[in-house]
N, C-alpha and C. Protein backbone atom coordinates (compact mmCIF):
# COMPACT_ATOMS: atom_id res chain seq x y z
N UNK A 1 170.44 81.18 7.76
CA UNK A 1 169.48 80.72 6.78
C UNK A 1 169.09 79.28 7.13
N UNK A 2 167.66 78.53 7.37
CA UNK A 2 167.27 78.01 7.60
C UNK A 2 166.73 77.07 6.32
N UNK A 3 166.81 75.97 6.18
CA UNK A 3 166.58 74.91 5.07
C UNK A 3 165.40 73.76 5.18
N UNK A 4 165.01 73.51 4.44
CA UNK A 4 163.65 71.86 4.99
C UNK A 4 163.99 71.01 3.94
N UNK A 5 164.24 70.10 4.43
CA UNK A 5 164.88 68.58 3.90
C UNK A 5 163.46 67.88 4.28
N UNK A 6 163.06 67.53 3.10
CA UNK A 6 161.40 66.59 3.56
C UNK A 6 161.05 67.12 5.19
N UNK A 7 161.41 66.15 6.28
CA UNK A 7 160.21 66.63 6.95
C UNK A 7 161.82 66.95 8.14
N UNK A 8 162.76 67.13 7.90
CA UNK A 8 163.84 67.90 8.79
C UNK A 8 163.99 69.20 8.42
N UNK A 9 164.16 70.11 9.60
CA UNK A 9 164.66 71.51 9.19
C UNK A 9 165.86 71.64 9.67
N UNK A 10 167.06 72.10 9.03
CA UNK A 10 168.17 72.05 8.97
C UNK A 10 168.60 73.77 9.10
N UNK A 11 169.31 73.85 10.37
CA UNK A 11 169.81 75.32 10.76
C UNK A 11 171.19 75.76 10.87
N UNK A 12 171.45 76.98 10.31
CA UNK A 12 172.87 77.08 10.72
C UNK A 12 172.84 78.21 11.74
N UNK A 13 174.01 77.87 12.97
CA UNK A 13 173.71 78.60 14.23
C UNK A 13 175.04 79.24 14.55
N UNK A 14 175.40 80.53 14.84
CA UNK A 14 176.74 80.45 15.54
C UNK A 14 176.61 80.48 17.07
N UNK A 15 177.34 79.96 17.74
CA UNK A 15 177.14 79.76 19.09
C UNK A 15 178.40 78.52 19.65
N UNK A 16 177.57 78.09 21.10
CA UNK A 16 178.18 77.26 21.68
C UNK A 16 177.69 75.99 21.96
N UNK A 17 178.03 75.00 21.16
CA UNK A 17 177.37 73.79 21.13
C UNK A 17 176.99 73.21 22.39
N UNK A 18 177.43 73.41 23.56
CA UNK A 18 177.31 73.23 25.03
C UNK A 18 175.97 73.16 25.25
N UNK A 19 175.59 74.30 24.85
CA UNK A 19 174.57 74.81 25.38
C UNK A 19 173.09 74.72 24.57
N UNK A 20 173.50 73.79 23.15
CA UNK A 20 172.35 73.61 22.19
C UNK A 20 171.33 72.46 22.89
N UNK A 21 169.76 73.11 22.72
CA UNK A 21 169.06 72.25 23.22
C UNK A 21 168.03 71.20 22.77
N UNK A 22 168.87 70.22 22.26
CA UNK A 22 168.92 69.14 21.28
C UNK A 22 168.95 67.57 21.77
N UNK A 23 168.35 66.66 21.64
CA UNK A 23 168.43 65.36 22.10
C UNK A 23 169.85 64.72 22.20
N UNK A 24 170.77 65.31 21.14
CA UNK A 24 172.28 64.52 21.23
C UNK A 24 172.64 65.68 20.43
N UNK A 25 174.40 66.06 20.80
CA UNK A 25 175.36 66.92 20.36
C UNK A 25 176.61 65.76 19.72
N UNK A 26 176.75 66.34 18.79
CA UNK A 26 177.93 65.53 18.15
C UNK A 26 178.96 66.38 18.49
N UNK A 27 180.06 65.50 18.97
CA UNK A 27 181.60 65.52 19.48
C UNK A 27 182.48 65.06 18.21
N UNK A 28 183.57 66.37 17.75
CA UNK A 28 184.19 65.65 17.10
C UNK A 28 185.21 65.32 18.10
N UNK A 29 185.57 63.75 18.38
CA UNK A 29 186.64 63.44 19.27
C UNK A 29 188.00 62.97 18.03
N UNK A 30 188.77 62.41 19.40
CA UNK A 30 190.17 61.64 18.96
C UNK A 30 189.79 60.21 18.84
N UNK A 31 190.34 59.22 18.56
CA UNK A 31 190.55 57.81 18.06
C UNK A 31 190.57 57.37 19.47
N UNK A 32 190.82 57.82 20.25
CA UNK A 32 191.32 56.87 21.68
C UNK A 32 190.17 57.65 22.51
N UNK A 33 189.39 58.60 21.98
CA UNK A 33 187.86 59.00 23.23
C UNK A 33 188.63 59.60 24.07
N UNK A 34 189.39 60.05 24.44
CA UNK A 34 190.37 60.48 25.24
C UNK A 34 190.34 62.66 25.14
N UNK A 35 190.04 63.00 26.46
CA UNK A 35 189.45 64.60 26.10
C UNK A 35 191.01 65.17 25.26
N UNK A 36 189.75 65.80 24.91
CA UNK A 36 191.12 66.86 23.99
C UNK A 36 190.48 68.45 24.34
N UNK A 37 191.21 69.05 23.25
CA UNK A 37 191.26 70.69 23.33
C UNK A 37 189.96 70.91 22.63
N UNK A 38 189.42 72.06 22.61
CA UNK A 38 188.24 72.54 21.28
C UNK A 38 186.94 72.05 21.75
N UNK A 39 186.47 71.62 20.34
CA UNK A 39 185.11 71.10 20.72
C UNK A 39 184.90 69.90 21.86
N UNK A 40 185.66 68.91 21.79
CA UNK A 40 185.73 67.82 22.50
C UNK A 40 185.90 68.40 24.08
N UNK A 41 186.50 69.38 23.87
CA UNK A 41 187.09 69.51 25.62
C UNK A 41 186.01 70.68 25.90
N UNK A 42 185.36 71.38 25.26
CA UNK A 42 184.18 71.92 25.98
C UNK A 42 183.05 71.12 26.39
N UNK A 43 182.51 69.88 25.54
CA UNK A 43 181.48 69.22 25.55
C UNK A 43 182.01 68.36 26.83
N UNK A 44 183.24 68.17 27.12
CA UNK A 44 183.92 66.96 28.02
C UNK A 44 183.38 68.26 29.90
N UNK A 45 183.69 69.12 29.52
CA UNK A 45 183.45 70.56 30.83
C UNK A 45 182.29 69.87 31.16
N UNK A 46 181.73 70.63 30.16
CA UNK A 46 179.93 71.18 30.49
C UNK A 46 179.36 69.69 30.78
N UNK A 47 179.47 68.61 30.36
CA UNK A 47 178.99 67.20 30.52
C UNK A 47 179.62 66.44 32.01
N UNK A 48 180.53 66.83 32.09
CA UNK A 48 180.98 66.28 33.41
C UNK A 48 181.68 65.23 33.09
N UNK A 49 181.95 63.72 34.77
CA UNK A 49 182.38 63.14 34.51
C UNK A 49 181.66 62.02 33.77
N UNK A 50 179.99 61.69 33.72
CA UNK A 50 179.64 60.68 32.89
C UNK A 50 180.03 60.19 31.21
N UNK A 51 180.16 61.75 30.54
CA UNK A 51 180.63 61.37 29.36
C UNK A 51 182.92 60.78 29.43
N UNK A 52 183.23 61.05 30.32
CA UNK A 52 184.56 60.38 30.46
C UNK A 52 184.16 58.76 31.08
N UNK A 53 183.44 58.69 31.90
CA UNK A 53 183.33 57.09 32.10
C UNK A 53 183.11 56.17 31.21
N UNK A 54 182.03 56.98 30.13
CA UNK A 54 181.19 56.03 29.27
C UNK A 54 182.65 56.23 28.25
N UNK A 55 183.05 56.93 28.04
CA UNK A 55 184.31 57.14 26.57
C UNK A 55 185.07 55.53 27.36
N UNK A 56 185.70 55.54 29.13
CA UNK A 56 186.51 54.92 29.13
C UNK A 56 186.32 53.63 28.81
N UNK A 57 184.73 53.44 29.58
CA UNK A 57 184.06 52.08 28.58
C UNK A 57 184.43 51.42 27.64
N UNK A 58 184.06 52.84 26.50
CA UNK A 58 184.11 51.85 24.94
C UNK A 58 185.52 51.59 24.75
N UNK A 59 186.57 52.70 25.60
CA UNK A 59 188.17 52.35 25.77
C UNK A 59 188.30 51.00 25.92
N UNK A 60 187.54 50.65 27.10
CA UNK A 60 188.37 49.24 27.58
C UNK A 60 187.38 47.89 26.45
N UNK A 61 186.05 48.72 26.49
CA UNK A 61 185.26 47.59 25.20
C UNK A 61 185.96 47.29 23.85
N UNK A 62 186.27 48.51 23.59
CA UNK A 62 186.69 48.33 21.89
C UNK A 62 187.99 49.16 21.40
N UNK A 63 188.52 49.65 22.09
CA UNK A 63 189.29 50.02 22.33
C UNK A 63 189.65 51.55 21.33
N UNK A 64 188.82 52.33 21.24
CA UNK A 64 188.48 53.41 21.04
C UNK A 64 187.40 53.62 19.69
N UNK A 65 187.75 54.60 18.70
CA UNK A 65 186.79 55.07 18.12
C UNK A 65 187.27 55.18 16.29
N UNK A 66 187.55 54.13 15.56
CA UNK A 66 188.32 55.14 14.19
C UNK A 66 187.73 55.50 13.50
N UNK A 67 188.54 56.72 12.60
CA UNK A 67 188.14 57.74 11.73
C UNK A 67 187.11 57.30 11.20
N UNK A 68 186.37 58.28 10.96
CA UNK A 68 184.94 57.61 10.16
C UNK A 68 183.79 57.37 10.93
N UNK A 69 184.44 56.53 11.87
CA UNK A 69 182.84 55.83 12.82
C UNK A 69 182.32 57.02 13.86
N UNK A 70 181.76 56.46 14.42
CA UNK A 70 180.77 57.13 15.57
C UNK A 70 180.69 56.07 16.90
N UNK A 71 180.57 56.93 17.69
CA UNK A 71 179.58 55.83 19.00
C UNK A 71 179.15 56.86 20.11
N UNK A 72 178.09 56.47 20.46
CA UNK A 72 177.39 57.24 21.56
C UNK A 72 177.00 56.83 23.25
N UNK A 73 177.27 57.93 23.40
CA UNK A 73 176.99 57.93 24.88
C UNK A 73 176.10 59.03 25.52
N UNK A 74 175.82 58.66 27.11
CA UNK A 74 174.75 59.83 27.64
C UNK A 74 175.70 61.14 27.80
N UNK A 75 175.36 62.26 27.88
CA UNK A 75 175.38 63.10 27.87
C UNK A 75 175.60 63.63 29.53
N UNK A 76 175.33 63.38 30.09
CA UNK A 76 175.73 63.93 31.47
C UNK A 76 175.26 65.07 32.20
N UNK A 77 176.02 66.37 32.46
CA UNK A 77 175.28 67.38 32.86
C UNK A 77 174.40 68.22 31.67
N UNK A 78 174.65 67.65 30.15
CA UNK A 78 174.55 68.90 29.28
C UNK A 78 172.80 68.58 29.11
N UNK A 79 172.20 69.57 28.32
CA UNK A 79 170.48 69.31 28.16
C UNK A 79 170.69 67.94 27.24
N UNK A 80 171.38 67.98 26.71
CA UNK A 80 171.19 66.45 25.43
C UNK A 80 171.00 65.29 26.41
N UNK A 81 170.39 64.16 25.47
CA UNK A 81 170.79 63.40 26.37
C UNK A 81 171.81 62.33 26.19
N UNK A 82 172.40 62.41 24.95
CA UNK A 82 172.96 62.02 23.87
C UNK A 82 174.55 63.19 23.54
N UNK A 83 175.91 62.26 23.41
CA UNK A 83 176.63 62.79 22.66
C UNK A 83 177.19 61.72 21.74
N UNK A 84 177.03 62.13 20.99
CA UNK A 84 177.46 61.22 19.62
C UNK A 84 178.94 61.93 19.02
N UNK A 85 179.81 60.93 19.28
CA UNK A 85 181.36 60.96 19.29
C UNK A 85 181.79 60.40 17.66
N UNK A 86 182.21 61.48 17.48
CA UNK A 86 182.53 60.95 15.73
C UNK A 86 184.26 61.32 15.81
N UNK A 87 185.06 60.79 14.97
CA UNK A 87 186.37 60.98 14.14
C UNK A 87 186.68 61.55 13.16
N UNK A 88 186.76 62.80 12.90
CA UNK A 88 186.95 63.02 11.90
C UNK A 88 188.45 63.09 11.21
N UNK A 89 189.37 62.89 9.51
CA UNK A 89 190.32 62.97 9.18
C UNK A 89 190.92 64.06 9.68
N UNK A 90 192.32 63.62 9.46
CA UNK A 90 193.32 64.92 9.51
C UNK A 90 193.15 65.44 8.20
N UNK A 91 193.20 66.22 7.75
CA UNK A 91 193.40 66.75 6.42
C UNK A 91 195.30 66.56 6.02
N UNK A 92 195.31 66.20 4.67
CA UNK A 92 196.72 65.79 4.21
C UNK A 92 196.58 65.79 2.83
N UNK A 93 195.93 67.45 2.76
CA UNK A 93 195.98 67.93 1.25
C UNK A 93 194.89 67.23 0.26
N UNK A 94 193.48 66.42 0.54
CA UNK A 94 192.77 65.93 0.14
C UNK A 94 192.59 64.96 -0.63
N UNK A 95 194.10 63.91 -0.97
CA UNK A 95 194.15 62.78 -1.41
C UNK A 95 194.26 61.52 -0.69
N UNK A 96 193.98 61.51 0.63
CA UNK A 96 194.02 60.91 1.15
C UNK A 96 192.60 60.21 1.82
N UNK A 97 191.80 60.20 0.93
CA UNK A 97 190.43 59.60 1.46
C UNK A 97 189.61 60.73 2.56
N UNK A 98 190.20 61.82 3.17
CA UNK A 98 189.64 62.66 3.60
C UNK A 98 188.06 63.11 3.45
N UNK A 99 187.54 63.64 1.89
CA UNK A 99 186.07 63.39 1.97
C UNK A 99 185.35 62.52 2.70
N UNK A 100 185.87 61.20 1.81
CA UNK A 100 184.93 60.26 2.26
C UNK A 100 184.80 59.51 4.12
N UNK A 101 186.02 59.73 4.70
CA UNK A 101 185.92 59.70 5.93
C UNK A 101 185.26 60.42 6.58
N UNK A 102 185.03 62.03 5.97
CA UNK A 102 184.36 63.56 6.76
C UNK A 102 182.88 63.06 6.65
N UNK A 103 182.79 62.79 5.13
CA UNK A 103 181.40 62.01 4.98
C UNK A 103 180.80 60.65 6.01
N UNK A 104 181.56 59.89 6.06
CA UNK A 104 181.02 58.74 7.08
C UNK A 104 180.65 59.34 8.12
N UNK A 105 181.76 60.61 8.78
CA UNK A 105 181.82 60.67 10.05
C UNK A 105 179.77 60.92 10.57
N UNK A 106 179.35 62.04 9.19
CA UNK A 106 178.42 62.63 9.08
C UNK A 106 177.56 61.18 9.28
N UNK A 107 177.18 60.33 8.59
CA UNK A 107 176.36 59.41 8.31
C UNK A 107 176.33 58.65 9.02
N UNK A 108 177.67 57.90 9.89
CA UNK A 108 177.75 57.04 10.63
C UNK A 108 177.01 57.90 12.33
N UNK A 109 177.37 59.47 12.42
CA UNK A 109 176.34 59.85 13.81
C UNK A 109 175.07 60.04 13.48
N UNK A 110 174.71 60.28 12.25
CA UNK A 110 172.98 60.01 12.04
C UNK A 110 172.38 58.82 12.11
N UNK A 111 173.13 57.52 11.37
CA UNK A 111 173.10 56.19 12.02
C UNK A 111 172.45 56.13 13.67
N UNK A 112 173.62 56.70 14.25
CA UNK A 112 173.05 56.17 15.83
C UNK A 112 172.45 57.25 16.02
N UNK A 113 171.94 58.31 15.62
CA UNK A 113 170.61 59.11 16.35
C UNK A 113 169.47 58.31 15.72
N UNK A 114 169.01 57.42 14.32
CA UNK A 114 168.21 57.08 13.86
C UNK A 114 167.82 55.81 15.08
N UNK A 115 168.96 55.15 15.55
CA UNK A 115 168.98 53.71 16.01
C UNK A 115 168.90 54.53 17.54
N UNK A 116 168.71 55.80 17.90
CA UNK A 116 167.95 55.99 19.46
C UNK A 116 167.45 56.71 19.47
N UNK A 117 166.49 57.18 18.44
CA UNK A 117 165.44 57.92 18.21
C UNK A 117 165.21 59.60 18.88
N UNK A 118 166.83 59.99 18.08
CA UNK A 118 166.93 61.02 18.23
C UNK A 118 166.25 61.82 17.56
N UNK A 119 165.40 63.15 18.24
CA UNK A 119 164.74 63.92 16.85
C UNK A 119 164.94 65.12 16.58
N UNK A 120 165.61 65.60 17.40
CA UNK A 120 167.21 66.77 17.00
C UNK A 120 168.56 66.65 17.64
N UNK A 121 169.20 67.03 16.54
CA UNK A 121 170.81 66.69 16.66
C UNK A 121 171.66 67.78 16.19
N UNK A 122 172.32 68.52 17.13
CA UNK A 122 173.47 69.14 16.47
C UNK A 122 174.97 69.12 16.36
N UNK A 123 175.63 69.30 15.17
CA UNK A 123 176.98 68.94 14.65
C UNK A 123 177.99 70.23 15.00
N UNK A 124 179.10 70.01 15.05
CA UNK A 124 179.71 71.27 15.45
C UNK A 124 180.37 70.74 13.52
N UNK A 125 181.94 71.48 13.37
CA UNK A 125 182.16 71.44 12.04
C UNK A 125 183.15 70.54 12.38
N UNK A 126 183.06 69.45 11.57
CA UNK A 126 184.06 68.52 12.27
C UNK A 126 185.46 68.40 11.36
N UNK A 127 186.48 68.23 11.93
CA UNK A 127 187.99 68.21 11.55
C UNK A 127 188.74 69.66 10.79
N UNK A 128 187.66 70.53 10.98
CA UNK A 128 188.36 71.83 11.11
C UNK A 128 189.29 72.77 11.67
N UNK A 129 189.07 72.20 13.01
CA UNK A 129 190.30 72.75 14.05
C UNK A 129 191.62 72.32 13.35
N UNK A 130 191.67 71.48 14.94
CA UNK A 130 193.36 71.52 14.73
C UNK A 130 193.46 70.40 13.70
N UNK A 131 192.56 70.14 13.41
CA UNK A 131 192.71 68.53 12.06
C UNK A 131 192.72 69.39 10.73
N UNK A 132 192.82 70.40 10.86
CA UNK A 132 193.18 71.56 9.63
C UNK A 132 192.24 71.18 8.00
N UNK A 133 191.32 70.34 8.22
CA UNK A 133 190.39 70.45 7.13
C UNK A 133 190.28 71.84 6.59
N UNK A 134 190.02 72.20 5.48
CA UNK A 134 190.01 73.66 5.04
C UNK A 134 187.98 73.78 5.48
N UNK A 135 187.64 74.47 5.67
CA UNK A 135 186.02 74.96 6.45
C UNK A 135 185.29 75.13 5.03
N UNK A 136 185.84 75.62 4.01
CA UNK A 136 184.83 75.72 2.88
C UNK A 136 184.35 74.05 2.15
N UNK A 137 185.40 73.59 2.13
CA UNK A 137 185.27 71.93 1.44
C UNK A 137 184.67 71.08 2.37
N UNK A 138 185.02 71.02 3.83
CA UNK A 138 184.36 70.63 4.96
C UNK A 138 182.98 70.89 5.02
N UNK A 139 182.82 72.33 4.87
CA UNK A 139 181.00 72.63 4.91
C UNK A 139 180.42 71.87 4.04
N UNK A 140 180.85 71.82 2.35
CA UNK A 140 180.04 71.15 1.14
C UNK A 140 179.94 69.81 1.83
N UNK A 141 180.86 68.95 2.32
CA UNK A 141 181.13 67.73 2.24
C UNK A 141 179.56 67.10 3.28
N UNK A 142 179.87 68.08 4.85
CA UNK A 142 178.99 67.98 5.82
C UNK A 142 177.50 68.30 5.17
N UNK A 143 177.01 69.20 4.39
CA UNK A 143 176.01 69.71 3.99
C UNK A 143 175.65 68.67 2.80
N UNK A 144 175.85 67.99 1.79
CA UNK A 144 175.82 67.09 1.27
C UNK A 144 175.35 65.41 1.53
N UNK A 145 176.16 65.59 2.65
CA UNK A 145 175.65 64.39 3.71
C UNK A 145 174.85 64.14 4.13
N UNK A 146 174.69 65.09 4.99
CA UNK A 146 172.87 65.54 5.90
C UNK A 146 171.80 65.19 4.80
N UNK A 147 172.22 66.20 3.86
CA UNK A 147 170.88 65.91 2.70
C UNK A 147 170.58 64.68 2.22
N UNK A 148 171.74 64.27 1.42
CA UNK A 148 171.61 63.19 0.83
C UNK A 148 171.00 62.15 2.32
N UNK A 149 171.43 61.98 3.41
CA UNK A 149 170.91 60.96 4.31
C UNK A 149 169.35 61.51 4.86
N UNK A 150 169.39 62.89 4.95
CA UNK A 150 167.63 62.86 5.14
C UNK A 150 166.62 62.58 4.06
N UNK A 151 167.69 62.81 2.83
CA UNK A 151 166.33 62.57 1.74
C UNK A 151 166.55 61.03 1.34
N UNK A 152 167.29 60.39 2.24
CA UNK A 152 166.89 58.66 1.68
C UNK A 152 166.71 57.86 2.83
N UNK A 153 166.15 58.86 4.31
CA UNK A 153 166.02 57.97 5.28
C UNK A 153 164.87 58.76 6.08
N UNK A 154 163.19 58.23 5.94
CA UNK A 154 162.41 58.84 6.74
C UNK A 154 162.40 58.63 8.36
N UNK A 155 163.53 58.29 9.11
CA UNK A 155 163.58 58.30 10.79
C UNK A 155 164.43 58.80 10.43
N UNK A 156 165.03 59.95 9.79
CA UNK A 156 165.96 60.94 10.58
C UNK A 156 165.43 61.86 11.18
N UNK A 157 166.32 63.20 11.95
CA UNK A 157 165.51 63.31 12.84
C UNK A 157 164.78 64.68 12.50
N UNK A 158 164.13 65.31 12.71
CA UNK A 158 163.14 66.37 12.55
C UNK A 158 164.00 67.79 12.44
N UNK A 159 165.09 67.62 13.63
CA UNK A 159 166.06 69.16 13.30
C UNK A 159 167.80 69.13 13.47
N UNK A 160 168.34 68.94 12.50
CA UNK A 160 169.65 68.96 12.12
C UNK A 160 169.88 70.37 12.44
N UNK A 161 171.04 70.64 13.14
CA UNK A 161 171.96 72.07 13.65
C UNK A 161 173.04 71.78 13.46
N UNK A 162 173.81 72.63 12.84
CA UNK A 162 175.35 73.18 12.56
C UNK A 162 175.53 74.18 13.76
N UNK A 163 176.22 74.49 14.87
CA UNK A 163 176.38 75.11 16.13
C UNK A 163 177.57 75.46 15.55
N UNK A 164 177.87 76.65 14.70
CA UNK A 164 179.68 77.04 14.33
C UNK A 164 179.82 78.02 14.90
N UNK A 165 181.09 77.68 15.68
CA UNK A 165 181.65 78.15 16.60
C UNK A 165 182.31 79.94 16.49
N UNK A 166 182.62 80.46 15.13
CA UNK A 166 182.45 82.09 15.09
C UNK A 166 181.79 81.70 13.40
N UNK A 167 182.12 83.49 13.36
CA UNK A 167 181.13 84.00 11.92
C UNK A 167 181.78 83.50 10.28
N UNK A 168 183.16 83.18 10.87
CA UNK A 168 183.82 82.78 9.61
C UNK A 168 183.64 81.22 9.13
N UNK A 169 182.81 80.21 9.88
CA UNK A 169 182.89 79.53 9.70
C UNK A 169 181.14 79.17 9.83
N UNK A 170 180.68 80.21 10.08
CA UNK A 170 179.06 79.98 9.72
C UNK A 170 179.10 80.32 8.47
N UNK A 171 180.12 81.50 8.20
CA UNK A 171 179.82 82.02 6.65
C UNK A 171 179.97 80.89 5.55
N UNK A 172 181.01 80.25 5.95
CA UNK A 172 181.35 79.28 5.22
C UNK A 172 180.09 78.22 4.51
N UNK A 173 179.32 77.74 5.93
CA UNK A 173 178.29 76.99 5.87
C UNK A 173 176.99 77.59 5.38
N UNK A 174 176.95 79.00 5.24
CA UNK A 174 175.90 79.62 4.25
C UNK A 174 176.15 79.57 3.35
N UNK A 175 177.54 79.67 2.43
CA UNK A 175 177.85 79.82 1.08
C UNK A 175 177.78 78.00 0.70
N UNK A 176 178.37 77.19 1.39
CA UNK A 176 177.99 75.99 1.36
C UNK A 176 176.46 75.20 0.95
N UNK A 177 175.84 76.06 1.69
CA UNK A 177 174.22 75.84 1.72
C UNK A 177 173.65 76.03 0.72
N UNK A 178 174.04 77.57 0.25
CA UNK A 178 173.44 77.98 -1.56
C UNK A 178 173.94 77.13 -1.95
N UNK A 179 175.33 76.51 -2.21
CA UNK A 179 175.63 75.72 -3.23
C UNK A 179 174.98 74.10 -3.38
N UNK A 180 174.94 73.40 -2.33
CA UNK A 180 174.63 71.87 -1.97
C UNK A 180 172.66 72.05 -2.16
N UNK A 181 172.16 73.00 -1.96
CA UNK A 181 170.75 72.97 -1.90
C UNK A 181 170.48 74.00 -3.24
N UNK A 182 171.13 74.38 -4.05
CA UNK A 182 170.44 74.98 -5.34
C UNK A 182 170.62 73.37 -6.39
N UNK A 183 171.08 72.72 -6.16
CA UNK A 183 171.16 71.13 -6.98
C UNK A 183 169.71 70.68 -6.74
């Protein structure tokens, strides 16, 4: 099911984010930019070694990435040209500031697609894996975000994608969708 946020259309896809053909793919990484398993370590494949140089960069610049923030780099072999590296929480039973970090993560990579004039971007589901976020509270949180930041920022970008990775976790983000967009 397909959505229009003022002048963004917002899609939910199941597939392989690798292969989405989008100006920048969001990475949910680790704190240290450092490849991991999952999403991070497919986008780390298919991209080659430019997106590990530029991670080691901001390594030795700033010395990695925390929860919440974002930072971007080129993209390498993949069509993007753009991967936008976000943090998302561990989940620890949801009193632990968890929303609102899942939320930044969301806002802080639309931030830097706005600031390089990205005009589609797709998100995989971030801190769902092995960061054990539960996928139903994760979807509201992510879907909430998007909106609320396209409907109070006219340079976002034209097409927001959710790329979820099987059906149980697209489902998620459809039932998510009725709920965050019947408000």
């Amino acid at each position: 099911m397909n959505t229009r946020i003022k002048q963004t259309d917002l899609e939910l896809i199941q597939g392989d984010i690798t292969k989405a053909e989008v100006d920048a793919i969001v990475n949910a990484a680790n704190s240290e930019l450092i490849g991991g398993g999952g999403v991070d370590g497919a986008i780390r494949r298919a991209g080659g070694t430019a997106i590990e140089n530029a991670c080691a960069e901001i390594r030795r610049r700033e010395g990695g990435c925390p929860t919440g923030k974002a930072v971007i780099t080129p993209a390498g072999d993949l069509y993007a040209k753009y991967v936008i590296h976000t943090v998302g929480p561990v989940w620890e039973g949801g009193n632990s500031a968890e929303a609102e970090l899942l939320a930044s993560c969301y806002q802080e990579s639309l931030r830097l697609a706005v600031e390089n004039h990205v005009q589609s971007v797709a998100f995989p589901s971030i801190s769902t894996g092995v960061y054990g976020y539960p996928t139903e509270k994760a979807a509201v949180v992510a879907l909430t975000t998007v909106k609320e930041f396209v409907e109070q920022n006219n340079a976002a970008p034209t097409t927001i994608q959710f790329i979820l990775f099987d059906e149980a976790t697209r489902t998620c983000y459809q039932d998510a969708q009725s709920v965050v967009f019947a408000k």
